[in-house]
Coordinates of C-alpha atoms in Angstrom, one line a residue:
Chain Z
X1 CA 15.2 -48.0 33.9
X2 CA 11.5 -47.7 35.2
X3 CA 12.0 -49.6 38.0
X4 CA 15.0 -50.1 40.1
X5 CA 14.9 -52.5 43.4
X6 CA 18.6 -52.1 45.1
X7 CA 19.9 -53.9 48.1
X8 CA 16.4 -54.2 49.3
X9 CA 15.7 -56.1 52.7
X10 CA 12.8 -57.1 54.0
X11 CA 12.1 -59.2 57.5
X12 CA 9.0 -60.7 59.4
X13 CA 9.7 -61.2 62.8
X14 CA 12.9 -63.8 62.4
X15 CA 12.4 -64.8 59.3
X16 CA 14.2 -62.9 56.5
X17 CA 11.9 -63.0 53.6
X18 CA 14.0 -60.3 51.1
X19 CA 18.3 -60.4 51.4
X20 CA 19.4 -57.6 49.4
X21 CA 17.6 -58.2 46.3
X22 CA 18.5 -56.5 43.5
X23 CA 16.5 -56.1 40.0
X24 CA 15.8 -53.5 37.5
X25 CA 12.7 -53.6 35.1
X26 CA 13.3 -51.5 31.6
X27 CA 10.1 -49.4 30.1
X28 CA 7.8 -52.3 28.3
X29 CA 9.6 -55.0 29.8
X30 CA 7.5 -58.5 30.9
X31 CA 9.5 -59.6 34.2
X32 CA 8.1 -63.1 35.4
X33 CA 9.1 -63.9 38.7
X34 CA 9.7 -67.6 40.0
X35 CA 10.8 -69.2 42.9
X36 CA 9.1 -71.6 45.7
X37 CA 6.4 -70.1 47.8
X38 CA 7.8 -67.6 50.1
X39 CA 10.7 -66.9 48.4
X40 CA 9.7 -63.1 48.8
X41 CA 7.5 -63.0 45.2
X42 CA 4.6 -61.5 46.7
X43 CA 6.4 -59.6 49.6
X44 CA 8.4 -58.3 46.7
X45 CA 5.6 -56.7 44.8
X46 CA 4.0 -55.4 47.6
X47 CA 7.4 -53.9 48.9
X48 CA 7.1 -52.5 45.0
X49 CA 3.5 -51.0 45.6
X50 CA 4.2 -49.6 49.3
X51 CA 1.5 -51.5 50.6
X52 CA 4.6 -53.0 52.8
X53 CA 7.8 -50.9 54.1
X54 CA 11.1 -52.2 53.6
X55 CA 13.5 -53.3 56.2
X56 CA 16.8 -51.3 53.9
X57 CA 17.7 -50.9 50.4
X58 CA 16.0 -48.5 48.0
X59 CA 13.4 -48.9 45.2
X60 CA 13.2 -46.2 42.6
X61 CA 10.4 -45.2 39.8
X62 CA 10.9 -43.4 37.3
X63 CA 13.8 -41.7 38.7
X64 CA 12.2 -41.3 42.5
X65 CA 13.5 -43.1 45.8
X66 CA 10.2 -44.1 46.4
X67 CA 11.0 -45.7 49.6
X68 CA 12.0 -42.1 50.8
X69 CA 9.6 -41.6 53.9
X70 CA 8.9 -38.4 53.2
X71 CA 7.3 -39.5 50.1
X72 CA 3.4 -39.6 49.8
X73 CA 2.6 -43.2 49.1
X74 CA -1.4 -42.1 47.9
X75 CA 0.6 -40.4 44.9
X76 CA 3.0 -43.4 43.9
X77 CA 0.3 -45.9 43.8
X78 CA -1.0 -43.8 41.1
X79 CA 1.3 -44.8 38.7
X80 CA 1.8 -48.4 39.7
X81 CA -1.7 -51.1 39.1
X82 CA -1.6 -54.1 41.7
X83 CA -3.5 -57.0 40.8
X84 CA -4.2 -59.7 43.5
X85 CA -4.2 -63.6 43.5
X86 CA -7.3 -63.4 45.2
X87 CA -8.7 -60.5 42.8
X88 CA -9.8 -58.8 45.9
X89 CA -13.1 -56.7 44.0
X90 CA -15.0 -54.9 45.7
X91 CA -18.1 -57.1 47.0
X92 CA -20.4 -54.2 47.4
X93 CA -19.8 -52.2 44.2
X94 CA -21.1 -53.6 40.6
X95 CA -18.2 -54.4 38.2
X96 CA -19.1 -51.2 36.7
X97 CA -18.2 -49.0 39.8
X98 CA -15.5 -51.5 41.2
X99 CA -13.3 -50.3 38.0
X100 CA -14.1 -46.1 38.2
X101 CA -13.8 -45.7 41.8
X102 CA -10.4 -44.4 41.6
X103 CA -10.6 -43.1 38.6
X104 CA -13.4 -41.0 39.7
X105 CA -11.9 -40.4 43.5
X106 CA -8.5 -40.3 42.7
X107 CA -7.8 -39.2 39.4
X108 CA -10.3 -36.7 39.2
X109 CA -12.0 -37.8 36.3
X110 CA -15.5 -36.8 35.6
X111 CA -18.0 -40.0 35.9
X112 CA -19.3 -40.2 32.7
X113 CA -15.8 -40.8 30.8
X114 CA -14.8 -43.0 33.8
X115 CA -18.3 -44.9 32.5
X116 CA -17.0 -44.8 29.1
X117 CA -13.4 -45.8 29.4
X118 CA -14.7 -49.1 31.8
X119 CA -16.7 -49.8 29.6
X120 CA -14.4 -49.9 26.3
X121 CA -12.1 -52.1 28.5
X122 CA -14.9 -54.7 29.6
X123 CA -15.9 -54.6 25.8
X124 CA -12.3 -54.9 25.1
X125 CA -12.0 -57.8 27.5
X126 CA -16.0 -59.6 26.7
X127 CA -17.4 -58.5 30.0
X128 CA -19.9 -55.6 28.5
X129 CA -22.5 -57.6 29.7
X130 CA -21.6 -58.4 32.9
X131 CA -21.0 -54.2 34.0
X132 CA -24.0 -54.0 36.2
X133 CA -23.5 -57.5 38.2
X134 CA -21.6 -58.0 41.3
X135 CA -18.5 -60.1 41.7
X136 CA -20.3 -62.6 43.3
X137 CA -22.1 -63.4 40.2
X138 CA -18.8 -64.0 38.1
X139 CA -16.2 -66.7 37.6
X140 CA -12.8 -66.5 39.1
X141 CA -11.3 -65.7 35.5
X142 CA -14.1 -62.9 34.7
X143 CA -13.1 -61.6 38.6
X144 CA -9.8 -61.8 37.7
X145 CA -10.3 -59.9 34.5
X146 CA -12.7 -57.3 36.1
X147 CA -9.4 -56.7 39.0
X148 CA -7.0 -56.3 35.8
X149 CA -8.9 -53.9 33.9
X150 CA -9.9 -52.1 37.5
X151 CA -6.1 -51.7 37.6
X152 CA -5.6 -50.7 34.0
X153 CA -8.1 -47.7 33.8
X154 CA -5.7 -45.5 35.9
X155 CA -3.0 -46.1 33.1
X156 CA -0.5 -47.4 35.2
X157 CA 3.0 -46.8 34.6
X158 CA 3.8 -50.6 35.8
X159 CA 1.1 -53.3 36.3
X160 CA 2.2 -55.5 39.5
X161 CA 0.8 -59.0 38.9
X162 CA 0.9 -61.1 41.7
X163 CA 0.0 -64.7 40.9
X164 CA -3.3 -64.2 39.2
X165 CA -3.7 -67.1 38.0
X166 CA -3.1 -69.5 41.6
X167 CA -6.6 -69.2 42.9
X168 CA -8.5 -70.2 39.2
X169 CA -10.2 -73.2 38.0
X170 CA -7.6 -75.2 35.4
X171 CA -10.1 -74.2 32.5
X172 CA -10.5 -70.8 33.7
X173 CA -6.7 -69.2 33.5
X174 CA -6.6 -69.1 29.9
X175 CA -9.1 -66.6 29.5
X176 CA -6.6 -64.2 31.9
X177 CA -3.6 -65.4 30.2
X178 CA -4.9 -64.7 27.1
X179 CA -5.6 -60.9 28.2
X180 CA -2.2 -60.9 29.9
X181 CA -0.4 -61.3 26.8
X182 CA -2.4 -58.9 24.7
X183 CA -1.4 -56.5 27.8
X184 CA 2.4 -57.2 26.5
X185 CA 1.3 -56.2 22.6
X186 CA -0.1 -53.1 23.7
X187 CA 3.7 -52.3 25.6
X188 CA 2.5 -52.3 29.6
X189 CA 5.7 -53.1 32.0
X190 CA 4.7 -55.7 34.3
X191 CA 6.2 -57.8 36.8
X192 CA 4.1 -60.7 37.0
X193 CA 5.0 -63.6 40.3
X194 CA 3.8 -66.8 38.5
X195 CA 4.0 -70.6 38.8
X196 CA 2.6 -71.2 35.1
X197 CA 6.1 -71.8 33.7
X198 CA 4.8 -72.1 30.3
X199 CA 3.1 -68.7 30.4
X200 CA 6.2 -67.0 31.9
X201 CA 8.2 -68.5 29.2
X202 CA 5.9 -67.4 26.4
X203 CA 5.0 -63.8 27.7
X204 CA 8.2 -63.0 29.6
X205 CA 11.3 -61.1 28.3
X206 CA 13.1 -62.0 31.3
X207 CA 12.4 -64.5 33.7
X208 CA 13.9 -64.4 37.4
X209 CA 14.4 -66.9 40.0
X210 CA 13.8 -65.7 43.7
X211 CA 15.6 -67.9 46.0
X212 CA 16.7 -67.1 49.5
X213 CA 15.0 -63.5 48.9
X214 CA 17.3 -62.5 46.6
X215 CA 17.4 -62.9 42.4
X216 CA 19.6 -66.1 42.1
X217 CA 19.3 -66.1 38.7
X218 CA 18.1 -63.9 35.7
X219 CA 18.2 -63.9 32.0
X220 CA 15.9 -64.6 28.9
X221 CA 13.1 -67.4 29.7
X222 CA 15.0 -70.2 27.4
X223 CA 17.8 -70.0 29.3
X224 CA 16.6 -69.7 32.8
X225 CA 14.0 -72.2 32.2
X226 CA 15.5 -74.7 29.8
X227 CA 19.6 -74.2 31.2
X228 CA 19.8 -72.6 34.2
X229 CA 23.0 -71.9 35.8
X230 CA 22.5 -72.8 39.5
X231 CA 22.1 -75.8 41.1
X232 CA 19.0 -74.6 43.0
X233 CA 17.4 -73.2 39.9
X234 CA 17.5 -76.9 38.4
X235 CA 16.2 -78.3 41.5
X236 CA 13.2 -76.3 41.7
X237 CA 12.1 -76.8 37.8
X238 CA 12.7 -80.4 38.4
X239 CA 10.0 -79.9 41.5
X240 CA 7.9 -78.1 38.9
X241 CA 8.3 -80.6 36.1
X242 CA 7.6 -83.6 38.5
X243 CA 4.3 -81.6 39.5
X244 CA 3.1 -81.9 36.2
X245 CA 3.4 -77.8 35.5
X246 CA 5.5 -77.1 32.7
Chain Q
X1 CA -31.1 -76.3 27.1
X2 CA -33.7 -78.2 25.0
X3 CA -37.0 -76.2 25.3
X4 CA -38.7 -79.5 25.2
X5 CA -41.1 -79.8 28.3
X6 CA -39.5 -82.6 30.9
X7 CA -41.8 -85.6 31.9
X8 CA -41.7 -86.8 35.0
X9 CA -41.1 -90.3 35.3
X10 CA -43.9 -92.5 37.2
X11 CA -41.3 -93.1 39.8
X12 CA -40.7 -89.5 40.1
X13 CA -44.7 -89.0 39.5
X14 CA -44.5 -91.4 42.8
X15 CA -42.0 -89.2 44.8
X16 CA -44.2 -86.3 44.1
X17 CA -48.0 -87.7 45.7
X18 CA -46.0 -89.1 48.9
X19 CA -44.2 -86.0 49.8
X20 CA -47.4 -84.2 49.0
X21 CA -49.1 -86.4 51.5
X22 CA -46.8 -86.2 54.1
X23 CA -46.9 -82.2 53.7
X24 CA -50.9 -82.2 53.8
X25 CA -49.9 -84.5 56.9
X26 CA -47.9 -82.3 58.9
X27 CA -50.5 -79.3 58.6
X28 CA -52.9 -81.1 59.6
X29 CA -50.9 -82.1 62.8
X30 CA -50.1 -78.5 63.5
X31 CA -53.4 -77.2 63.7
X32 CA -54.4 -80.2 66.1
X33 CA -51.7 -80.1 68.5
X34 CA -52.0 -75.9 68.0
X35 CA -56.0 -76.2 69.1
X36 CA -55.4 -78.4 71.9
X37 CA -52.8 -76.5 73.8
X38 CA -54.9 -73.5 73.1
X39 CA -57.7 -74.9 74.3
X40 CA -56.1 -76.3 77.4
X41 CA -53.9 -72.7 78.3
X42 CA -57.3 -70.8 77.5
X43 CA -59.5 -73.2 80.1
X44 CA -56.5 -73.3 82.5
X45 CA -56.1 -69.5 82.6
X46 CA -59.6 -68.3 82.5
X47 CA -60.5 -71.3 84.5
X48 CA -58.2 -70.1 87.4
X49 CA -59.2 -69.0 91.2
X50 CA -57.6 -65.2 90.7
X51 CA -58.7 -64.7 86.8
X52 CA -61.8 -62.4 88.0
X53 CA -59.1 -60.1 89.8
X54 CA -56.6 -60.3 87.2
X55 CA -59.3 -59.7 84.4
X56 CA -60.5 -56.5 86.5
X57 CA -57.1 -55.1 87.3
X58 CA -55.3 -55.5 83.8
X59 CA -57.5 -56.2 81.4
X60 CA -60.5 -53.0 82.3
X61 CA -62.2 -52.5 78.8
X62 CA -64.0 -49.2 79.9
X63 CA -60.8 -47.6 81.6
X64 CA -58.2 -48.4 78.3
X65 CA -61.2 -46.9 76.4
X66 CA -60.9 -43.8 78.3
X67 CA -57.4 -43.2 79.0
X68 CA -56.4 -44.8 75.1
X69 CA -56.2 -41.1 73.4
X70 CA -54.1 -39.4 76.7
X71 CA -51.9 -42.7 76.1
X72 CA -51.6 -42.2 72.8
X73 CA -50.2 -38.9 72.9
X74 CA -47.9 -39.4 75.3
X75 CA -46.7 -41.9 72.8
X76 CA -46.2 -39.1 69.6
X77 CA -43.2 -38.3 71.8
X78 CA -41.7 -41.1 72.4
X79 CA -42.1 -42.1 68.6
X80 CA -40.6 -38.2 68.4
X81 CA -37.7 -38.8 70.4
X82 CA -37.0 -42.1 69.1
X83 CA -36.6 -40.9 65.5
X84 CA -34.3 -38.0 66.8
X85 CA -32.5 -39.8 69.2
X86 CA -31.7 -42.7 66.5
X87 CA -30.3 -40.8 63.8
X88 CA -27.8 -38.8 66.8
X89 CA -27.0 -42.0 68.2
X90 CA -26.3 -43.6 64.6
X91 CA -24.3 -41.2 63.8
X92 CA -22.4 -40.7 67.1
X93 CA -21.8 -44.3 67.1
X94 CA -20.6 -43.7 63.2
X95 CA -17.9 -41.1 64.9
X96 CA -16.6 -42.6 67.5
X97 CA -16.4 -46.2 65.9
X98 CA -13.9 -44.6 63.0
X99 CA -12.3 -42.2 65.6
X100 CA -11.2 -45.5 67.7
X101 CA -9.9 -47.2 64.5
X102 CA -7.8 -44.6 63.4
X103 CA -3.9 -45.6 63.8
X104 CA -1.0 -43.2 64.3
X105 CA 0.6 -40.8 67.3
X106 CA -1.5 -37.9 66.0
X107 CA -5.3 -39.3 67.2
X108 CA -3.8 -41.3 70.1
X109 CA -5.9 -38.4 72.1
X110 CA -8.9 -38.9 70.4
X111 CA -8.7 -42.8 70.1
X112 CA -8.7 -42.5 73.9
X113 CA -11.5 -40.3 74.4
X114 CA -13.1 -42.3 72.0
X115 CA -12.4 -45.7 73.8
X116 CA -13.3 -44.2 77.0
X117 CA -16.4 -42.7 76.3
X118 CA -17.4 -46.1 74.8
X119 CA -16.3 -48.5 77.5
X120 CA -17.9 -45.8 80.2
X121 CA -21.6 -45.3 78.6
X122 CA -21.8 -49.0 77.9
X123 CA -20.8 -49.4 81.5
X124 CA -23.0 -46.7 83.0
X125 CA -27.0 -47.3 83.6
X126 CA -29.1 -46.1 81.3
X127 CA -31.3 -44.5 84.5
X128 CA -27.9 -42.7 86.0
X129 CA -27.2 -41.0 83.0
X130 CA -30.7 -39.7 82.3
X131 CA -30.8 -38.8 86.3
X132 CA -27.5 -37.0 85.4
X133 CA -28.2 -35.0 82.6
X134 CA -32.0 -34.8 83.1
X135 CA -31.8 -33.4 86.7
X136 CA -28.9 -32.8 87.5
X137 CA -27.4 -30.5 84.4
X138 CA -30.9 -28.0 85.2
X139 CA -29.3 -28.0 89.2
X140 CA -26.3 -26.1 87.6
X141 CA -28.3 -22.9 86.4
X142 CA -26.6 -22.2 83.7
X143 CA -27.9 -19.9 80.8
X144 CA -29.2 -21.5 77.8
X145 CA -29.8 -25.4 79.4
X146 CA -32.4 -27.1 76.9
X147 CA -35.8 -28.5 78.7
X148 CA -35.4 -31.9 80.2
X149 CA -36.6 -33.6 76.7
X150 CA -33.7 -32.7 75.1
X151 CA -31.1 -33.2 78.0
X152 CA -33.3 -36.6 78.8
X153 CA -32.9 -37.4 74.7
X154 CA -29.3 -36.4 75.0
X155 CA -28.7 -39.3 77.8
X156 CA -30.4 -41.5 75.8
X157 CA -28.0 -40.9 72.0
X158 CA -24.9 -41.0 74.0
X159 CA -25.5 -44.2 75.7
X160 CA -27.0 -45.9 72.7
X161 CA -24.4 -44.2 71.0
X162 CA -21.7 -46.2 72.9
X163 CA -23.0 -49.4 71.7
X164 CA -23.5 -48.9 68.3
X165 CA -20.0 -47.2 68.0
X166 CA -18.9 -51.4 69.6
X167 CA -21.4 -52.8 67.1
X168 CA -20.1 -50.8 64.1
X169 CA -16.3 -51.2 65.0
X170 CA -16.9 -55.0 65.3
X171 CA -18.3 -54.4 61.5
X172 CA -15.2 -52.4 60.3
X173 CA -12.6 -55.3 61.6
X174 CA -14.5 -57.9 60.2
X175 CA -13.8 -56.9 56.4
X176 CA -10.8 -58.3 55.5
X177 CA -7.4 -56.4 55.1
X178 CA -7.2 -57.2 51.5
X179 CA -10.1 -55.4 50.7
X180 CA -8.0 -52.0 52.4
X181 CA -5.0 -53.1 50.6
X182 CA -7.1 -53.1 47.3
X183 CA -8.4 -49.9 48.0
X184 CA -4.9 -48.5 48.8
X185 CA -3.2 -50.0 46.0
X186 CA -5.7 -48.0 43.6
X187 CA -4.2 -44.9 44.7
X188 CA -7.5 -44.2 47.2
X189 CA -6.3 -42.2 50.4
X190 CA -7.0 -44.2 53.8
X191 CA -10.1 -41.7 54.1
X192 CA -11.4 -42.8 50.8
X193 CA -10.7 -46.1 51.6
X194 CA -12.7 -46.1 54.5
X195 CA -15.7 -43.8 53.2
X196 CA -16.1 -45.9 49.9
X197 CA -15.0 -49.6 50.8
X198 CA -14.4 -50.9 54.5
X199 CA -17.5 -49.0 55.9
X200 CA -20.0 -49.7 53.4
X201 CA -19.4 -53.6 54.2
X202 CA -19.3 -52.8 57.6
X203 CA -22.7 -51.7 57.8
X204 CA -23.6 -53.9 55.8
X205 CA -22.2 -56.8 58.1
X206 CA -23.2 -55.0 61.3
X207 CA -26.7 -54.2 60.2
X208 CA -28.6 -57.1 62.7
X209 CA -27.1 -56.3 65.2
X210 CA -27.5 -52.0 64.5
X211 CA -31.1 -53.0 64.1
X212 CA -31.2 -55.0 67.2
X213 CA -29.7 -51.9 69.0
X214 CA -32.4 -50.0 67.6
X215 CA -35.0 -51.5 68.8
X216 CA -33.7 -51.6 72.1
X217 CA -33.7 -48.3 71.8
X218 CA -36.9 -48.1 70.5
X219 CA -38.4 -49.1 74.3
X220 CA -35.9 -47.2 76.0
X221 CA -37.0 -44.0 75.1
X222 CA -39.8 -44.6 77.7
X223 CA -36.7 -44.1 80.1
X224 CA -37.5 -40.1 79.6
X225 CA -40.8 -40.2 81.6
X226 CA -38.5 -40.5 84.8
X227 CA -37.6 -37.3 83.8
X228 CA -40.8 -35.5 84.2
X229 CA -42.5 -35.5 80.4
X230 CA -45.7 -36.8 79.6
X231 CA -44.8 -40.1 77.3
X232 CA -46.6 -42.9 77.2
X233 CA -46.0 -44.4 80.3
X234 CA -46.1 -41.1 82.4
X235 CA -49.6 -40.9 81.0
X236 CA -50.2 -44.4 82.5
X237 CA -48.9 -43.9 85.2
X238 CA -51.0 -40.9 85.3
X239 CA -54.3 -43.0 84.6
X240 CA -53.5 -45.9 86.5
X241 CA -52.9 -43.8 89.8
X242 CA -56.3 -42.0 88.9
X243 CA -58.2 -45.4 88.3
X244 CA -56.0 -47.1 90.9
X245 CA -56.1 -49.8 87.8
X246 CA -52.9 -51.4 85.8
X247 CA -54.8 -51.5 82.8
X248 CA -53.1 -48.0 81.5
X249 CA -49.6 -49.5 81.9
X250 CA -51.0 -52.6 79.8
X251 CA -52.6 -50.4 77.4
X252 CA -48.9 -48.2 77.1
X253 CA -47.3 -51.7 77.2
X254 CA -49.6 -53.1 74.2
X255 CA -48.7 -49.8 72.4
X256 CA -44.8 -50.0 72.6
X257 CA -45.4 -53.5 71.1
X258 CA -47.3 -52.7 68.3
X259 CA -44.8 -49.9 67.5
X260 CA -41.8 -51.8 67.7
X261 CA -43.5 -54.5 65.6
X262 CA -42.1 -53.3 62.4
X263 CA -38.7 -52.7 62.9
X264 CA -38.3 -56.4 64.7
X265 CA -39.9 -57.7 61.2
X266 CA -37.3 -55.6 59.1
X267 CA -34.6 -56.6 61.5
X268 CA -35.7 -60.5 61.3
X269 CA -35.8 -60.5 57.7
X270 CA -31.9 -58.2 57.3
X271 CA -30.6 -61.4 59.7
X272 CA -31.8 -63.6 57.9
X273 CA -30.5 -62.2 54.7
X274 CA -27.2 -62.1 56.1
X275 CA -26.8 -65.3 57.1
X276 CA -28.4 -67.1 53.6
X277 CA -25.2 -64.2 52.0
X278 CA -23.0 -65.8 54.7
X279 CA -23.9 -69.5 54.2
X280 CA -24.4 -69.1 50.0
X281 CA -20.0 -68.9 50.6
X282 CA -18.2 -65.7 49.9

């Protein structure tokens, strides 16, 4: 296992938001994560990249309690890419410099191959031409891309994806999706919180329903999504279908 | 796009000559109303009973002429001080701003000092502190104190200091937490983080109001002549005691204006950047 969440609690003021979740990600594994908002998605994946602190439990990567104190948080994040819903680029910085920074700062590499790598991933992804611009002179899906590949150039051992897709125009989250599954083809683990039930079904080896803060219900993304087990599981993709999103 | 040239339409063709008119209009009414209130403050000023007196007690031709280059000298060290005494202050400011942001037990000293210092120099008159250091540090003997300039200079950075450090803290919680959380999440240290994405958009964000600070500062540095150095206004003081005349002070006055001139022009147009950024969303 790469990742291992165990028993892991989480609370905000009163309100529990994880209940002793439990769930395992395997090397090259997609991991879609469902569930109704604040169902503990997001406050899962943060828990996941440290940004937050959890209440009890443990999460382990690659073999390391990383929710051990003593551990140096700077040198987990490292390994694990974080890609917000509201792609969260740097404002200041061309597209260009928002993806090297840590590359440059962090990993040490020298900034002419950090120049080089970018740009074979903004070829990769179409956005050559758009290396010197700012984010404010992009489209939600090309910020969205730029925020993906800015967390891809520090080869990540696990890409965190945490709804990319909520904040785009309708027209606009194929181009993301699209790069999302090619991400799969080249063997990145990802977690990914989504409400595009389609995607998760296409992209996902394994979908999982977060209910209650925990995982109510796991499994392959035919079964979870076309004949789930629980009640509550049915309930919410009946929500969904009525909504028009699947 | 076609590359086809557009024709206007005659309605548009319409549109166009009556908001052309209307423009040629208003122009013209400016310059009208413009010339008559000129016209009537210049009659009503010059026209009135004391204008004679205050024409011969501020405005002297011949004594400005005489005293200008003394002025002017005593202005090389204000505009001498000023640079010095912005970049300390800037970067004081730069200091303590971070210093009283920092979180944890370890730099709950140092966040103090740091909120003390600010809340007391922003608290404490500008004159006090130059009295203080200008006067009474020299009153102590010791070995080594530095000539009133630099202890007068010194009062000055650490008061402006104060404000900027308010000014540029104001900056560094305005930028969101998602941007840190970004920063963190690609493995930057909360050192990097600050250095290479919270402060550059805090001075970005905080630059008006820096500049406003500045400029402040800018006049303030006239505050050294009550410590004994000829400046600009020690010199008209000076002249104006020797003439028993005001026109030196307006002549100093006139000066400080003209020198401040340009950094209120780069400080109108930054604001006014800021807020078309603010207002274009985002």
């Amino acid at each position: 296992m790469l990742l291992t969440c165990a028993d892991v609690r989480k609370t905000f003021g009163s309100a529990v938001v994880l209940d002793g979740l439990d769930l395992s990600v395997d090397e090259h594994e997609v991991v879609a994560l469902i569930g109704a908002s604040g169902s503990g998605k997001s406050t899962l994946l943060r828990c996941i990249n440290l940004l937050t602190e959890v209440d009890d439990g443990t999460i382990t990567l690659d073999g390391e309690d990383i929710t051990n104190p003593k551990i140096n948080p700077d040198v987990v994040r490292r390994k694990i890419g974080l890609v917000f819903q509201s792609y969260n680029l740097f404002p200041h910085m061309t597209v260009l410099d928002n993806i090297t920074l840590a590359p440059v700062k962090v990993h040490g590499k020298p900034p002419a191959a950090a120049r080089e790598l970018a740009m074979e991933w903004l070829n990769r992804v179409g956005l050559a031409d758009k290396s010197g611009s700012y984010p404010d002179g992009l489209s939600g899906g090309q910020q969205q891309r730029v925020a993906i590949v800015r967390a891809l150039v520090n080869s990540p051992r696990l890409l965190l994806l945490d709804e990319v897709t909520s904040a785009l125009d309708p027209e606009l989250v194929g181009e993301v999706l699209t790069m999302i599954r090619d991400l799969k083809g080249d063997g990145m683990t990802m977690i990914l919180a989504t409400h595009e039930m389609g995607f998760a079904r296409q992209v996902a080896d394994r979908v999982a329903f977060l209910d209650n803060g925990r995982v109510l219900e796991q499994g392959p993304p035919a079964q979870v999504l076309g004949d789930p087990v629980e009640a509550r599981t049915r309930q919410f993709l009946a929500r969904i279908i009525e909504a028009g999103r699947l | 796009m076609s590359a086809e040239i557009h024709r206007p339409s005659d309605l548009q063709l319409g549109r166009i000559a009556y908001r052309r008119g209307q423009a040629i209009r208003s122009v013209l009414l400016a310059a009208l109303s413009t010339a008559v209130l000129g016209t009537l403050l210049g009659v009503l000023i010059t026209g009135a009973p004391g204008w004679a007196r205050v024409k011969q007690s501020f405005f002297d031709w011949p004594i400005a002429r005489e005293y200008l280059p003394e002025i002017l000298e005593g202005l090389w060290l204000n505009i001498r001080l000023f640079v010095v005494c912005a970049v300390c202050a800037l970067a004081l400011g730069l200091v303590a701003a971070v210093l009283r942001t920092l979180r944890g037990p370890v730099f709950f000293p140092v966040r103090a000092l740091a909120t003390v210092y600010t809340y007391t120099f922003r608290g404490l008159p500008l004159i006090i502190t130059i009295y203080l250091f200008a006067f009474g540090v020299p009153g102590l003997r010791l070995q080594g104190t530095p000539n009133v300039v630099v202890l007068g200079g010194a009062a000055i950075t650490i008061t402006y200091g104060s404000y900027i450090a308010e000014v540029l803290r104001a900056g560094i919680e305005s930028v969101h937490p998602s941007q840190t959380a970004a920063a963190r999440s690609l493995g930057l240290s909360y050192r990097q983080s600050m250095r290479h994405v919270v402060l550059p958009q805090a001075v970005r964000r905080a630059a008006p109001a820096l500049l406003n600070d500045v400029v402040s500062m800018q006049k303030d540095v006239g505050l050294i002549s009550l410590a004994g150095p000829i400046d600009a206004i020690r010199a008209a003081q000076i002249a104006s005691a020797e003439t028993a005349n005001f026109t030196p002070y307006v002549v100093a006055g006139v000066l400080f204006v003209l020198f401040a001139l340009p950094l209120i022009g780069v400080t109108d147009v930054v604001t006014l950047r800021a807020a078309r950024r603010q207002n274009a969303g985002n």
